[in-house]
Amino acid sequence: MFVFLQGALCYAELGCSYVSSGGDYTYLRVAFGNFMGFLRVWIEVALSRPMIVVLSVLTASNYLVYWFFPTCSPPDTLVKVLSLFLLLIVGFINLSSAAWTNRLHQVCNYFKIGN
């Protein structure tokens, strides 16, 4: 039942035992060697984070399109095009200014809380 608490306690113990930055990379490198640490970071950068971004954008576009198609399923092409548009907007904002990125995150959090 409290699996999340056990995981948090394990990370707290590891953080106290190995006082260096790097998180999972450091723990895997110490336990299994440099290759496993590298593999973990590579999978995170190349697979996990891009998938999270794509799923977030697809979910947001599904919610936005739902306002216009409340009784039927929206066209897949419209959802994909809107997802691409949102991804480009977010990418442009992230590249242009850290202050604008911070504002975007605040607005998204307000929508999450208000929903």
PDB file of N, CA, C and O in Angstrom, residues 8-36:
ATOM      1  N   ALA A   8      10.598   6.343  -1.643  1.00  0.00           N
ATOM      2  CA  ALA A   8      11.143   7.618  -1.168  1.00  0.00           C
ATOM      3  C   ALA A   8      12.195   7.389  -0.090  1.00  0.00           C
ATOM      4  O   ALA A   8      13.233   8.065  -0.065  1.00  0.00           O
ATOM      5  N   LEU A   9      11.942   6.446   0.804  1.00  0.00           N
ATOM      6  CA  LEU A   9      12.917   6.151   1.849  1.00  0.00           C
ATOM      7  C   LEU A   9      14.196   5.550   1.263  1.00  0.00           C
ATOM      8  O   LEU A   9      15.300   5.840   1.739  1.00  0.00           O
ATOM      9  N   CYS A  10      14.061   4.719   0.236  1.00  0.00           N
ATOM     10  CA  CYS A  10      15.256   4.155  -0.425  1.00  0.00           C
ATOM     11  C   CYS A  10      16.091   5.259  -1.062  1.00  0.00           C
ATOM     12  O   CYS A  10      17.323   5.268  -0.939  1.00  0.00           O
ATOM     13  N   TYR A  11      15.428   6.203  -1.757  1.00  0.00           N
ATOM     14  CA  TYR A  11      16.169   7.302  -2.361  1.00  0.00           C
ATOM     15  C   TYR A  11      16.782   8.206  -1.294  1.00  0.00           C
ATOM     16  O   TYR A  11      17.878   8.732  -1.478  1.00  0.00           O
ATOM     17  N   ALA A  12      16.105   8.394  -0.164  1.00  0.00           N
ATOM     18  CA  ALA A  12      16.685   9.190   0.918  1.00  0.00           C
ATOM     19  C   ALA A  12      17.931   8.512   1.474  1.00  0.00           C
ATOM     20  O   ALA A  12      18.945   9.168   1.740  1.00  0.00           O
ATOM     21  N   GLU A  13      17.879   7.198   1.635  1.00  0.00           N
ATOM     22  CA  GLU A  13      19.040   6.458   2.127  1.00  0.00           C
ATOM     23  C   GLU A  13      20.192   6.517   1.131  1.00  0.00           C
ATOM     24  O   GLU A  13      21.350   6.728   1.508  1.00  0.00           O
ATOM     25  N   LEU A  14      19.898   6.354  -0.148  1.00  0.00           N
ATOM     26  CA  LEU A  14      20.942   6.446  -1.166  1.00  0.00           C
ATOM     27  C   LEU A  14      21.540   7.848  -1.225  1.00  0.00           C
ATOM     28  O   LEU A  14      22.753   8.020  -1.378  1.00  0.00           O
ATOM     29  N   GLY A  15      20.687   8.853  -1.090  1.00  0.00           N
ATOM     30  CA  GLY A  15      21.167  10.232  -1.124  1.00  0.00           C
ATOM     31  C   GLY A  15      22.072  10.560   0.043  1.00  0.00           C
ATOM     32  O   GLY A  15      23.008  11.346  -0.081  1.00  0.00           O
ATOM     33  N   CYS A  16      21.785   9.967   1.192  1.00  0.00           N
ATOM     34  CA  CYS A  16      22.661  10.187   2.357  1.00  0.00           C
ATOM     35  C   CYS A  16      23.942   9.368   2.251  1.00  0.00           C
ATOM     36  O   CYS A  16      24.990   9.771   2.759  1.00  0.00           O
ATOM     37  N   SER A  17      23.873   8.208   1.618  1.00  0.00           N
ATOM     38  CA  SER A  17      25.051   7.341   1.516  1.00  0.00           C
ATOM     39  C   SER A  17      26.043   7.835   0.465  1.00  0.00           C
ATOM     40  O   SER A  17      27.251   7.758   0.669  1.00  0.00           O
ATOM     41  N   TYR A  18      25.544   8.302  -0.672  1.00  0.00           N
ATOM     42  CA  TYR A  18      26.397   8.758  -1.766  1.00  0.00           C
ATOM     43  C   TYR A  18      26.134  10.244  -1.985  1.00  0.00           C
ATOM     44  O   TYR A  18      25.195  10.626  -2.671  1.00  0.00           O
ATOM     45  N   VAL A  19      26.963  11.067  -1.382  1.00  0.00           N
ATOM     46  CA  VAL A  19      26.758  12.510  -1.447  1.00  0.00           C
ATOM     47  C   VAL A  19      27.436  13.047  -2.704  1.00  0.00           C
ATOM     48  O   VAL A  19      28.587  13.463  -2.676  1.00  0.00           O
ATOM     49  N   SER A  20      26.739  12.953  -3.815  1.00  0.00           N
ATOM     50  CA  SER A  20      27.188  13.543  -5.074  1.00  0.00           C
ATOM     51  C   SER A  20      25.970  13.769  -5.944  1.00  0.00           C
ATOM     52  O   SER A  20      24.929  13.152  -5.747  1.00  0.00           O
ATOM     53  N   SER A  21      26.090  14.665  -6.899  1.00  0.00           N
ATOM     54  CA  SER A  21      24.956  14.944  -7.769  1.00  0.00           C
ATOM     55  C   SER A  21      24.871  13.892  -8.858  1.00  0.00           C
ATOM     56  O   SER A  21      25.840  13.228  -9.176  1.00  0.00           O
ATOM     57  N   GLY A  22      23.680  13.749  -9.426  1.00  0.00           N
ATOM     58  CA  GLY A  22      23.504  12.815 -10.525  1.00  0.00           C
ATOM     59  C   GLY A  22      22.316  11.901 -10.376  1.00  0.00           C
ATOM     60  O   GLY A  22      21.857  11.326 -11.349  1.00  0.00           O
ATOM     61  N   GLY A  23      21.798  11.731  -9.178  1.00  0.00           N
ATOM     62  CA  GLY A  23      20.601  10.921  -8.968  1.00  0.00           C
ATOM     63  C   GLY A  23      20.769   9.483  -9.402  1.00  0.00           C
ATOM     64  O   GLY A  23      21.694   8.790  -8.976  1.00  0.00           O
ATOM     65  N   ASP A  24      19.848   9.017 -10.251  1.00  0.00           N
ATOM     66  CA  ASP A  24      19.846   7.623 -10.702  1.00  0.00           C
ATOM     67  C   ASP A  24      21.160   7.225 -11.373  1.00  0.00           C
ATOM     68  O   ASP A  24      21.629   6.102 -11.208  1.00  0.00           O
ATOM     69  N   TYR A  25      21.721   8.149 -12.126  1.00  0.00           N
ATOM     70  CA  TYR A  25      22.990   7.853 -12.802  1.00  0.00           C
ATOM     71  C   TYR A  25      24.062   7.474 -11.786  1.00  0.00           C
ATOM     72  O   TYR A  25      24.779   6.489 -11.968  1.00  0.00           O
ATOM     73  N   THR A  26      24.175   8.250 -10.730  1.00  0.00           N
ATOM     74  CA  THR A  26      25.198   7.985  -9.722  1.00  0.00           C
ATOM     75  C   THR A  26      24.976   6.648  -9.050  1.00  0.00           C
ATOM     76  O   THR A  26      25.915   5.863  -8.868  1.00  0.00           O
ATOM     77  N   TYR A  27      23.732   6.361  -8.687  1.00  0.00           N
ATOM     78  CA  TYR A  27      23.446   5.112  -7.973  1.00  0.00           C
ATOM     79  C   TYR A  27      23.696   3.898  -8.856  1.00  0.00           C
ATOM     80  O   TYR A  27      24.282   2.904  -8.416  1.00  0.00           O
ATOM     81  N   LEU A  28      23.283   3.958 -10.108  1.00  0.00           N
ATOM     82  CA  LEU A  28      23.524   2.842 -11.019  1.00  0.00           C
ATOM     83  C   LEU A  28      25.011   2.695 -11.364  1.00  0.00           C
ATOM     84  O   LEU A  28      25.512   1.585 -11.499  1.00  0.00           O
ATOM     85  N   ARG A  29      25.701   3.819 -11.492  1.00  0.00           N
ATOM     86  CA  ARG A  29      27.132   3.768 -11.784  1.00  0.00           C
ATOM     87  C   ARG A  29      27.904   3.124 -10.635  1.00  0.00           C
ATOM     88  O   ARG A  29      28.780   2.286 -10.864  1.00  0.00           O
ATOM     89  N   VAL A  30      27.554   3.470  -9.413  1.00  0.00           N
ATOM     90  CA  VAL A  30      28.235   2.886  -8.257  1.00  0.00           C
ATOM     91  C   VAL A  30      27.901   1.404  -8.129  1.00  0.00           C
ATOM     92  O   VAL A  30      28.767   0.579  -7.853  1.00  0.00           O
ATOM     93  N   ALA A  31      26.649   1.051  -8.364  1.00  0.00           N
ATOM     94  CA  ALA A  31      26.221  -0.338  -8.164  1.00  0.00           C
ATOM     95  C   ALA A  31      26.634  -1.258  -9.310  1.00  0.00           C
ATOM     96  O   ALA A  31      27.071  -2.385  -9.069  1.00  0.00           O
ATOM     97  N   PHE A  32      26.490  -0.801 -10.565  1.00  0.00           N
ATOM     98  CA  PHE A  32      26.654  -1.703 -11.707  1.00  0.00           C
ATOM     99  C   PHE A  32      27.721  -1.288 -12.703  1.00  0.00           C
ATOM    100  O   PHE A  32      27.939  -1.981 -13.700  1.00  0.00           O
ATOM    101  N   GLY A  33      28.330  -0.139 -12.530  1.00  0.00           N
ATOM    102  CA  GLY A  33      29.379   0.292 -13.443  1.00  0.00           C
ATOM    103  C   GLY A  33      28.958   1.456 -14.322  1.00  0.00           C
ATOM    104  O   GLY A  33      27.788   1.857 -14.354  1.00  0.00           O
ATOM    105  N   ASN A  34      29.941   1.986 -15.048  1.00  0.00           N
ATOM    106  CA  ASN A  34      29.707   3.171 -15.877  1.00  0.00           C
ATOM    107  C   ASN A  34      28.713   2.921 -17.012  1.00  0.00           C
ATOM    108  O   ASN A  34      27.927   3.793 -17.355  1.00  0.00           O
ATOM    109  N   PHE A  35      28.739   1.745 -17.610  1.00  0.00           N
ATOM    110  CA  PHE A  35      27.858   1.486 -18.744  1.00  0.00           C
ATOM    111  C   PHE A  35      26.387   1.539 -18.353  1.00  0.00           C
ATOM    112  O   PHE A  35      25.570   2.105 -19.077  1.00  0.00           O
ATOM    113  N   MET A  36      26.031   0.958 -17.212  1.00  0.00           N
ATOM    114  CA  MET A  36      24.628   0.979 -16.786  1.00  0.00           C
ATOM    115  C   MET A  36      24.170   2.396 -16.444  1.00  0.00           C
ATOM    116  O   MET A  36      23.033   2.775 -16.731  1.00  0.00           O
TER     117      MET A  36
END
